[in-house]
Structures are given as structure tokens and as C-alpha cells.
Short mmCIF file of C-alpha atoms (C1' of nucleotides) in Angstrom, two decimals:
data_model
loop_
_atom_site.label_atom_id
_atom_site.label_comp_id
_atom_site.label_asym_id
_atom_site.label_seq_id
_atom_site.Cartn_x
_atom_site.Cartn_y
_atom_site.Cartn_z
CA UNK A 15 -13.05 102.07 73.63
CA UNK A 16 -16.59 102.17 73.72
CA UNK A 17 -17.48 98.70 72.23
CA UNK A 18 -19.78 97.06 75.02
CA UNK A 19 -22.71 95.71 73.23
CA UNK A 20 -23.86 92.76 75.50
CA UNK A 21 -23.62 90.32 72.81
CA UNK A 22 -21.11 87.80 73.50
CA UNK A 23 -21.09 85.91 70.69
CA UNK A 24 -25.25 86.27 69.28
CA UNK A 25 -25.81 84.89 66.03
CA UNK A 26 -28.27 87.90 65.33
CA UNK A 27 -30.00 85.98 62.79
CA UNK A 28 -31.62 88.04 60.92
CA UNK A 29 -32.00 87.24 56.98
CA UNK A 30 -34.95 85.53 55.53
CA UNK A 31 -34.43 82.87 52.83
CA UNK A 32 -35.09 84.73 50.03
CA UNK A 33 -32.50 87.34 51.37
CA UNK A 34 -29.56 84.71 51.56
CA UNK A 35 -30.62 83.43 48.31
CA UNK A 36 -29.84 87.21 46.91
CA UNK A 37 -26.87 87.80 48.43
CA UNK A 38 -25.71 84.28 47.47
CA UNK A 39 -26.90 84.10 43.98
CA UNK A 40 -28.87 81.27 44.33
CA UNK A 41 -32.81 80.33 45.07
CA UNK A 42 -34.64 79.91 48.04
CA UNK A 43 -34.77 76.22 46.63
CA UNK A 44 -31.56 75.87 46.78
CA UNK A 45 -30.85 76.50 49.96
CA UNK A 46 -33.53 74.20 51.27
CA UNK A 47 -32.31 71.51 49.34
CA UNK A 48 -28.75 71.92 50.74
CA UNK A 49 -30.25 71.61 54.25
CA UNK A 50 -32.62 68.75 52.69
CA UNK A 51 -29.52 66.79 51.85
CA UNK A 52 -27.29 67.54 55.05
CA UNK A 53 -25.11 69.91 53.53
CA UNK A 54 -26.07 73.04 55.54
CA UNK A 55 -27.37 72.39 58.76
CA UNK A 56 -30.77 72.69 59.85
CA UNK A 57 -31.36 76.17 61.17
CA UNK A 58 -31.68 75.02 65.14
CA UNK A 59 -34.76 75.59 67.20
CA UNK A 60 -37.01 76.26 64.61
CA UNK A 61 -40.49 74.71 64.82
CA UNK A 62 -41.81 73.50 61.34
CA UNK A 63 -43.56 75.84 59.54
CA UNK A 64 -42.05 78.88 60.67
CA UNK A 65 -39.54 80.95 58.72
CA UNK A 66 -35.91 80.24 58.43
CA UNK A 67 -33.92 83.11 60.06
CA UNK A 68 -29.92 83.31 59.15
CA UNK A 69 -26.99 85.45 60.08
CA UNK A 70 -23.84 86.87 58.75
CA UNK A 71 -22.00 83.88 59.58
CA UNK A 72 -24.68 81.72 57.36
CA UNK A 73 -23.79 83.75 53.90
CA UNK A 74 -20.42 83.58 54.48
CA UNK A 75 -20.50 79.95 55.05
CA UNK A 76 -22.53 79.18 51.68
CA UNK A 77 -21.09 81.39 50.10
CA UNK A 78 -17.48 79.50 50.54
CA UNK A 79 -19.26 76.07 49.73
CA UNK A 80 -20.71 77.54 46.54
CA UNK A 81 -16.91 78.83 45.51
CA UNK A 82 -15.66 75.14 46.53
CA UNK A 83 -18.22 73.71 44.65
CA UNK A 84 -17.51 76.04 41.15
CA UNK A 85 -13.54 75.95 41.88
CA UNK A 86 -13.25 71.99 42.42
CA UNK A 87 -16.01 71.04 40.39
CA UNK A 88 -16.89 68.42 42.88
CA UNK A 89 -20.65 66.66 43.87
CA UNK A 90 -22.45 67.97 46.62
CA UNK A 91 -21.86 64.91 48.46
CA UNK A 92 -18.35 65.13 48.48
CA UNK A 93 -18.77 68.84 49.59
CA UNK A 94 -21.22 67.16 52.24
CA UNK A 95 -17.93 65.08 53.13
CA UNK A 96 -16.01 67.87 53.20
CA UNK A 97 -17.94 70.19 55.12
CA UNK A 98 -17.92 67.29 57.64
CA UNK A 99 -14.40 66.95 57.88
CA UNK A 100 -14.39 70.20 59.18
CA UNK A 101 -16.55 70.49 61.54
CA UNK A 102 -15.03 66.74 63.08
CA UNK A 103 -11.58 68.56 62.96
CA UNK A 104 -13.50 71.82 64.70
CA UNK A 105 -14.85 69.69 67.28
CA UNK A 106 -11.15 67.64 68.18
CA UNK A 107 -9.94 70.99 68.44
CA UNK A 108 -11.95 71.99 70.69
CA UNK A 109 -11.88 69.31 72.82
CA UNK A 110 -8.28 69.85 72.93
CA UNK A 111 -8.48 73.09 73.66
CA UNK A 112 -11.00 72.44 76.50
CA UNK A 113 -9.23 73.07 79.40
CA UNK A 114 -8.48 76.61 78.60
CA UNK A 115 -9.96 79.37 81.22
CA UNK A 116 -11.78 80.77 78.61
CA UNK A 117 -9.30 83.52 77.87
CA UNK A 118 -8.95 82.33 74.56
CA UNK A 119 -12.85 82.08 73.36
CA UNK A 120 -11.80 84.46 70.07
CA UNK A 121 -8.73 82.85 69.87
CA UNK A 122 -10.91 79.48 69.44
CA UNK A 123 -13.06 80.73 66.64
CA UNK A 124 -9.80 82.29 65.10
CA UNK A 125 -8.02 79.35 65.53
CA UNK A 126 -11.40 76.94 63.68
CA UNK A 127 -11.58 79.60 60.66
CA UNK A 128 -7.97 79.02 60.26
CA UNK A 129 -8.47 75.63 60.07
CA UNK A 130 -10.64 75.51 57.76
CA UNK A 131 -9.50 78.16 55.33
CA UNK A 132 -6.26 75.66 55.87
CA UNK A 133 -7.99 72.81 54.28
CA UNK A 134 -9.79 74.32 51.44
CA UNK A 135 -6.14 75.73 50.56
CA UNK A 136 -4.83 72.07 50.35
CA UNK A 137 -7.90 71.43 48.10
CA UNK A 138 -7.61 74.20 45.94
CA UNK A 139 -4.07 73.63 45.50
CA UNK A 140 -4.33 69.97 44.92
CA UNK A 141 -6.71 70.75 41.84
CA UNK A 142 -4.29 73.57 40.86
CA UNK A 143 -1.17 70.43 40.42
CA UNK A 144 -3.75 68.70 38.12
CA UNK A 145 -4.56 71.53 36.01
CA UNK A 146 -0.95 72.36 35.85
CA UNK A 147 0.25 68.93 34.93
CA UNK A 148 -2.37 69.01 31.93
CA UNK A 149 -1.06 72.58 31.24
CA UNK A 150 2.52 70.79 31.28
CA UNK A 151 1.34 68.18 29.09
CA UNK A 152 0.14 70.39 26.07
CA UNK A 153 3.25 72.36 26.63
CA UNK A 154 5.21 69.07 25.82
CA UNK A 155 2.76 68.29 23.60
CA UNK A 156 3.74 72.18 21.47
CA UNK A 157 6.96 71.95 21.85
CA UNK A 158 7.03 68.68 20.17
CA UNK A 159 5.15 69.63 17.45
CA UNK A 160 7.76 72.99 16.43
CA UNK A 161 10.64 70.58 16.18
CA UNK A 162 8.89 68.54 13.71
CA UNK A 163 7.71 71.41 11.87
CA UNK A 164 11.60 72.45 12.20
CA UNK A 165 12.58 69.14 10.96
CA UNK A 166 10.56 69.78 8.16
CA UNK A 167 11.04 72.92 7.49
CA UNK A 168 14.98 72.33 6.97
CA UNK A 169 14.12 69.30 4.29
CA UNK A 170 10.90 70.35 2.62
CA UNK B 7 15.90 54.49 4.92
CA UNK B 8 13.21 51.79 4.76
CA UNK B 9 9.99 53.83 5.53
CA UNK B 10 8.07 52.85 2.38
CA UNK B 11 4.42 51.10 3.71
CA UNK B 12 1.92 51.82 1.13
CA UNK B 13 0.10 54.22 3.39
CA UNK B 14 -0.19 57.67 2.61
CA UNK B 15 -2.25 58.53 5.70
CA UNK B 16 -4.14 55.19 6.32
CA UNK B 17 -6.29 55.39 9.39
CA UNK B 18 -5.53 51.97 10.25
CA UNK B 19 -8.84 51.76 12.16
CA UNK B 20 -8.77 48.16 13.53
CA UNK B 21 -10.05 49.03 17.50
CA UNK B 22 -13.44 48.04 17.80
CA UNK B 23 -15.53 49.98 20.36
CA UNK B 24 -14.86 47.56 23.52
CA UNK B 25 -11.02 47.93 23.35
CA UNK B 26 -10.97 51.99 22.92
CA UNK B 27 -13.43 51.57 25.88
CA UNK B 28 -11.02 49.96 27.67
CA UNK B 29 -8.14 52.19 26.68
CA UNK B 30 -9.77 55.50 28.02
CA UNK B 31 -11.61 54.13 30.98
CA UNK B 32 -15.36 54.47 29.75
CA UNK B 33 -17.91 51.99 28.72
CA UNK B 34 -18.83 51.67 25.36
CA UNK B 35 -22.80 53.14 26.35
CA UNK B 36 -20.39 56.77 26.97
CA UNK B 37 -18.95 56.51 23.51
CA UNK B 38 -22.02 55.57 21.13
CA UNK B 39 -23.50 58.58 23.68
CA UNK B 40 -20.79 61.03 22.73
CA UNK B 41 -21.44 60.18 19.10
CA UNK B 42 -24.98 60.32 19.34
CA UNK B 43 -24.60 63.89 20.69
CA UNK B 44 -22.20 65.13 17.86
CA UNK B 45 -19.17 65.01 20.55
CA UNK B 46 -17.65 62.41 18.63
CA UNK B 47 -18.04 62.48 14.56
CA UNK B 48 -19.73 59.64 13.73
CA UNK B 49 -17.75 56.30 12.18
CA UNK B 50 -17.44 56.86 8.33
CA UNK B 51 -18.57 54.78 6.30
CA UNK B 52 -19.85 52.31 8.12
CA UNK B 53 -23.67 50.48 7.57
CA UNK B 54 -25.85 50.66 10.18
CA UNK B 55 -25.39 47.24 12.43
CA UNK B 56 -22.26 47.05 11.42
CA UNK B 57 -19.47 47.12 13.92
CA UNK B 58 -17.94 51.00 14.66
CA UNK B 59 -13.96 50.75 13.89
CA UNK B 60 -11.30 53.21 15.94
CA UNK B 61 -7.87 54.34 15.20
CA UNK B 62 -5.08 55.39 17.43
CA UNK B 63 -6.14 58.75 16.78
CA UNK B 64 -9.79 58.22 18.02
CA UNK B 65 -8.51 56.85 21.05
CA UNK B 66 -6.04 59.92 21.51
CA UNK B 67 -8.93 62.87 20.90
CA UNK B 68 -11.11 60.69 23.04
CA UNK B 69 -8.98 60.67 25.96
CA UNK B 70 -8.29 64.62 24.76
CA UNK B 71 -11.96 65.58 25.50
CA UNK B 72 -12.21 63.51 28.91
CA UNK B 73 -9.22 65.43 29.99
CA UNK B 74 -10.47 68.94 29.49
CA UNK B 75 -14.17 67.82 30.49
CA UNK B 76 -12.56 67.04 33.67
CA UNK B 77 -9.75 69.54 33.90
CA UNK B 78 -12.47 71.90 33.37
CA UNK B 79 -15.34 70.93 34.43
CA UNK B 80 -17.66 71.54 31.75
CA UNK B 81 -20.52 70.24 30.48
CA UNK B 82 -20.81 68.10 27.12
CA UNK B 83 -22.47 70.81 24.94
CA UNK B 84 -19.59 73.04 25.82
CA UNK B 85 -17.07 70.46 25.13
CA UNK B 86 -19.07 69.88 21.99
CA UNK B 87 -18.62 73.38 21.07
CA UNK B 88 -15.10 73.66 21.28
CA UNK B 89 -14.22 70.72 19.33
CA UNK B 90 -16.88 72.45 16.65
CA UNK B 91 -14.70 75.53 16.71
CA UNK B 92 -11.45 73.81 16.80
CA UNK B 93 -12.70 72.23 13.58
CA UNK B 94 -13.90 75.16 12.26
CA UNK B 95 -10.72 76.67 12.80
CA UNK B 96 -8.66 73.81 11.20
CA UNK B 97 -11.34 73.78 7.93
CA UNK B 98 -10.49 77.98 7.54
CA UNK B 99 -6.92 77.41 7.62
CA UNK B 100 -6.93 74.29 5.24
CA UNK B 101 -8.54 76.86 2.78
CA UNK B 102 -5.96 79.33 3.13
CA UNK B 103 -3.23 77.07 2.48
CA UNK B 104 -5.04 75.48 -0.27
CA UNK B 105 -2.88 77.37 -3.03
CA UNK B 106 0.56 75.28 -1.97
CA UNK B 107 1.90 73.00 -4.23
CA UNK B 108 1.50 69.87 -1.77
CA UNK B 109 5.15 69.82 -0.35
CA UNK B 110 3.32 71.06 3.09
CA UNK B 111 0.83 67.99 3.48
CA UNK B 112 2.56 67.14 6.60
CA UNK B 113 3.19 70.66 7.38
CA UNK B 114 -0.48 71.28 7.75
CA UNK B 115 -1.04 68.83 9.77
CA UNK B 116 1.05 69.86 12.48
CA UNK B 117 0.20 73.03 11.91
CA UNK B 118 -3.75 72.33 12.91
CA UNK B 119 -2.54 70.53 16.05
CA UNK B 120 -0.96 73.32 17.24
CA UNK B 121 -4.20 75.01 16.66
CA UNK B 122 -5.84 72.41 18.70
CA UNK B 123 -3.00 72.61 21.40
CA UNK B 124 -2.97 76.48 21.79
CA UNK B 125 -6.47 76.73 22.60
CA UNK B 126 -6.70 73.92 24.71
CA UNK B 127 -4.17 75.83 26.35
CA UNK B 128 -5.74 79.05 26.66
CA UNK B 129 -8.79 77.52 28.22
CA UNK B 130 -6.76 75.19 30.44
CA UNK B 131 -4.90 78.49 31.40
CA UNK B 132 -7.97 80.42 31.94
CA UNK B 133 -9.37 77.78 34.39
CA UNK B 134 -5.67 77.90 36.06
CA UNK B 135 -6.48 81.78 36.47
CA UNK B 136 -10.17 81.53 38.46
CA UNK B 137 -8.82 78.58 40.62
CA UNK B 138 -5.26 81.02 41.52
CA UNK B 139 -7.88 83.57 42.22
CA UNK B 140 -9.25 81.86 44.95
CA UNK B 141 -6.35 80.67 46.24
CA UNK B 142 -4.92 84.33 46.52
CA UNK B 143 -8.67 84.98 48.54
CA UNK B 144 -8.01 81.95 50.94
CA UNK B 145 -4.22 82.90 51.65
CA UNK B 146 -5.47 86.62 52.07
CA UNK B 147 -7.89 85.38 54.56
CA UNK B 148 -5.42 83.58 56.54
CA UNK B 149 -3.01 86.22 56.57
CA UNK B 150 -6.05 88.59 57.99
CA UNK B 151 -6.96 85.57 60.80
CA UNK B 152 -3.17 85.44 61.41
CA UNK B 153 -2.80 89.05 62.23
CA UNK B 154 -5.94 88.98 64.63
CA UNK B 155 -4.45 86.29 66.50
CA UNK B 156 -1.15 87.56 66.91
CA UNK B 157 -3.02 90.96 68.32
CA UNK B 158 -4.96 88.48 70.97
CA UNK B 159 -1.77 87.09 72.05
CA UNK B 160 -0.81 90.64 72.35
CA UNK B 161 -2.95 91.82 74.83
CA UNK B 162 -5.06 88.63 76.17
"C1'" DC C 9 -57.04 92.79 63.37
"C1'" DT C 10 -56.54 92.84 58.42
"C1'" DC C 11 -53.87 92.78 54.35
"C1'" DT C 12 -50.17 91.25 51.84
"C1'" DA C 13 -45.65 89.80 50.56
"C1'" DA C 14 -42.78 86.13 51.39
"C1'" DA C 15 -42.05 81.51 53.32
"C1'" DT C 16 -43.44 76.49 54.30
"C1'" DT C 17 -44.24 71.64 53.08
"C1'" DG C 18 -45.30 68.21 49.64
"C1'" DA C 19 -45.21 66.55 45.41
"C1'" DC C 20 -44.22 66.06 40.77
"C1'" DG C 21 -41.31 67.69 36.67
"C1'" DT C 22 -36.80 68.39 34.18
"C1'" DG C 23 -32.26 68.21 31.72
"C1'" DA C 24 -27.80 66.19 31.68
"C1'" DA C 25 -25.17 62.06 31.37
"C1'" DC C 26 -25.20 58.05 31.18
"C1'" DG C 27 -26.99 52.70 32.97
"C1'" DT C 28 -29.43 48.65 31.81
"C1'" DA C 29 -32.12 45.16 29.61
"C1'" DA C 30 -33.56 42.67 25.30
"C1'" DG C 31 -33.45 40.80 20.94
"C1'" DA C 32 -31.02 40.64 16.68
"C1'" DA C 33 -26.92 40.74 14.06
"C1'" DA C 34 -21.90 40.86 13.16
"C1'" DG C 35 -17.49 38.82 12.94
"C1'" DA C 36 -13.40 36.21 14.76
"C1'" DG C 37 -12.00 31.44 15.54
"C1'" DT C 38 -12.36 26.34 14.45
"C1'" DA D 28 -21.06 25.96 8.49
"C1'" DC D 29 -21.28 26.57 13.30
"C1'" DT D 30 -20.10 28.58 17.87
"C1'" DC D 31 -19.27 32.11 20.93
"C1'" DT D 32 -18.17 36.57 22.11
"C1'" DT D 33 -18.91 41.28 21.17
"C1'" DT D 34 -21.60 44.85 19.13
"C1'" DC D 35 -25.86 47.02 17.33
"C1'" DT D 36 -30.26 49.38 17.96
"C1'" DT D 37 -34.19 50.58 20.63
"C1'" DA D 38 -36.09 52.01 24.59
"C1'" DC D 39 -36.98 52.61 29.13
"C1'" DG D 40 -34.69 53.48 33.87
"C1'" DT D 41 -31.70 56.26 37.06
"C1'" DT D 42 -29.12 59.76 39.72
"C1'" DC D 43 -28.01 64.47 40.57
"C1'" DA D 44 -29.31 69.08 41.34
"C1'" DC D 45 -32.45 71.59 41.44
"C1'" DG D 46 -37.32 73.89 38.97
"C1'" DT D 47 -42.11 74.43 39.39
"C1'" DC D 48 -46.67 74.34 40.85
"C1'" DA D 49 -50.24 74.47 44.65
"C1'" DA D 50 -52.35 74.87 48.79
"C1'" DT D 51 -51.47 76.72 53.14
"C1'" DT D 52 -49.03 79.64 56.93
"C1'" DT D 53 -46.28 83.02 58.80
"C1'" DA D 54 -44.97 87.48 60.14
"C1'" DG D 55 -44.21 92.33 59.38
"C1'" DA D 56 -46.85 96.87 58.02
"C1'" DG D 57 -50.70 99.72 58.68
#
DNA sequence: CTCTAAATTGACGTGAACGTAAGAAAGAGT
DNA sequence: ACTCTTTCTTACGTTCACGTCAATTTAGAG
């Protein structure tokens, strides 16, 4: 029972640029073009020309976008769309959630991950349908082909 | 019993590069492109400034190759390669059938495009694979959420 | 405080996959 | 033979998603 850090919820950034772009698999570039384009957000209270510091939470959150980006084989606008969606959903949420005492802070954040692991699931699966009606479509396509080799096979 | 057109295996190419355009959904820029790039095989036979001339079966491989580009994701030089190795594939097995009499014309036919179909099918199913991967991640993810939020509601 | 590795901004470069413009030629219809 | 639409070739332009200098700055180690 001895878990009293006082950190309620610190970000403990930590990790340079370089060291997100290792764990990630990516380049320092890379990330600063995401955050160029709006597609991570600008690391907050940072004056220019000082180092970008991340945390824990950072690599996990590129590290989905670079999956959705591979898996769906989508733009990085539309991942900037989607990444939006989220966070616009988050926020409702929260609003609705508002008037809560605050006994549910974790169950907040709990609640928001589930969210969005929700919607990437509907995305995932909706690409899944369209590979599998391709996959359905050769099938058709093979078993078509037998019964004319069948056909032939009984006259030639 | 009437099946007796002069046409042994005519190509009946009479679709001029606007209309197969049309047909798959690209302009005709994408098509001379593909061609240029050894996607397509180049019109036979035809002098240069001359108009290119399609067949039903253009327009089907065309529409074959936008499907797995997009199914899969991949980029022209890999779709390029496939279709090499599909025909590469085909030419091997036309030589090892060479010997029969001729009765199996037809026969061989089919036979490449279930060549074509089976490994359009393997990479189709390969693709299905990585995206059920993730899926599996994002429902085991939920599951974990689920499990932390049922312990808050336990004891906050 | 110095040294150094790593990061910052700014700018230009690059490969893929076409778009677009221009002038000439082809080919279907009359 | 003539018209009118479509195509042909050539060539430069464009967008996306970063790569690659280059000239500073920053920040952690000693």
C-alpha cells in the first residue's frame, strides 16, 4: 500500500526527440513535421528554441497513429481528421461528465482511452469488410474457374 | 449449338483509352502512366501517334491492379512486381505444358488464372492477417481498460 | 565555465504518382 | 474532303511525406 508519490497526474516528460524517434522507429524529422502539420500537438509551454521534452503518454500516442497510418493506409490528413475526432469526442465527454465530484478523475481518463481504442476498432474493422469482400470476390472468382475446368475436363 | 464466330481468341480490342478510363474510374494521364512504368504492357502493335486500343480484358486486369493497390496499399513498383511474377509464373507453366497435343488450349488458360487468383489471394490474405493483428491488440486493450474500470467502481 | 552531443529553425531537395498545358495528329461522322 | 472530338507526345508543374544540409543554440557532463 505504499504508493504515495505526489504526482497526481505529472506528465514527467522526459524523452528528447531523438529518443521518441528510437522508440518509435521514425526520425526526429518526422516527428517535427507531424507537429508542423497539426497532427501531434505542439509540445505546450515550450519557448522556441529550446528542446522538445515528451512523456510516456507521447510514444504511446504516436506510436498508435503510426499503426493507424500502416493498418488503414490512409493520408496524414485524414489521420489529422481523425485524431481530431477524438479529442472533440474527449472533450463532449468531459463536459458531460463535468459535474462529477472528482471521484471519478481515473475513471475519466479510463473512460477517454476507451473511447478512443473504440473508434480505431470501428476503423480497423471497417477496412477489414473491404479486404474481406475482395477476399470473397477472388474466392467467387476460383470457384468459378474449377467448374469450367470441370466442364472441360468431362468433354475434352 | 451455334457458337461458330471466326474467332479463335480474338482480342476484340475496340475501347479506346477515354472509355476504359471511364470504365475503371481513372483518367487516361494514370493509364499512359501505368504503361510508361511497365505496370501495364504496352499496346501491341500499334505506331507511335496512333490511337492505343483496349479489350474487355484490359479493362478487367486494370481494374484487378487498382483493387489490390488499394486493398493493399502498395506502391506501383510493388504492384509492378507482382504482375512481373504472376507472368513469370504463367510463362514457366506454359512451358511445362508445352508437350500436350492442343486439346488443353482452354485448359491452360484457366489454369493461369487460377495462378493469378491464388496469389492474389495469398497476399490479400496476408494483409487480412496484419490488419486482424491489430484488431486482436485494440480489443485486448479494451478488455485491460474494462477490467480497471470495473476495479474503480469496486472500491471508488 | 567549457566541451560536446544532440536539438532548433530555415530552407531547399527528392521520389512517387500523377496533373496540366500545348501543339500536332488521328479517326469517326457527314 | 472537311469538321470536330479525342488522343498522342513532350514537358514542365504539383502535392505528399519526409530527407538533407547549414548555421546556430541548448543543455547535460566534467
Amino acid at each position: 500500500m505504499a504508493e504515495a508519490t505526489p504526482q497526481v497526474a505529472s506528465p514527467v516528460r522526459e524523452l528528447r526527440i531523438g529518443e521518441v524517434a528510437k522508440r518509435t522507429g521514425v526520425t526526429p524529422r518526422t516527428i517535427r513535421y507531424y507537429e508542423e502539420i497539426g497532427l501531434l500537438p505542439a509540445v505546450a509551454g515550450r519557448d522556441p528554441g529550446s528542446h522538445r521534452l515528451y512523456g510516456e503518454r507521447d510514444v504511446e500516442r504516436l506510436e498508435e497513429l503510426l499503426q493507424l497510418k500502416e493498418v488503414l493506409g490512409v493520408t496524414l490528413e485524414e489521420l489529422r481528421e481523425i485524431a481530431t475526432a477524438e479529442s472533440a469526442r474527449a472533450a463532449l465527454r468531459r463536459e458531460w461528465h463535468e459535474d462529477e465530484p472528482d471521484a471519478g478523475r481515473r475513471r475519466e481518463i479510463i473512460d477517454e482511452a476507451l473511447g478512443h481504442v473504440a473508434s480505431q476498432l470501428e476503423l480497423v474493422r471497417r477496412r477489414k469488410a473491404e479486404i474481406e469482400g475482395f477476399e470473397d470476390e477472388l474466392v467467387a472468382r476460383r470457384r468459378l474457374l474449377r467448374k469450367r475446368l470441370r466442364e472441360i475436363g468431362a468433354n475434352g
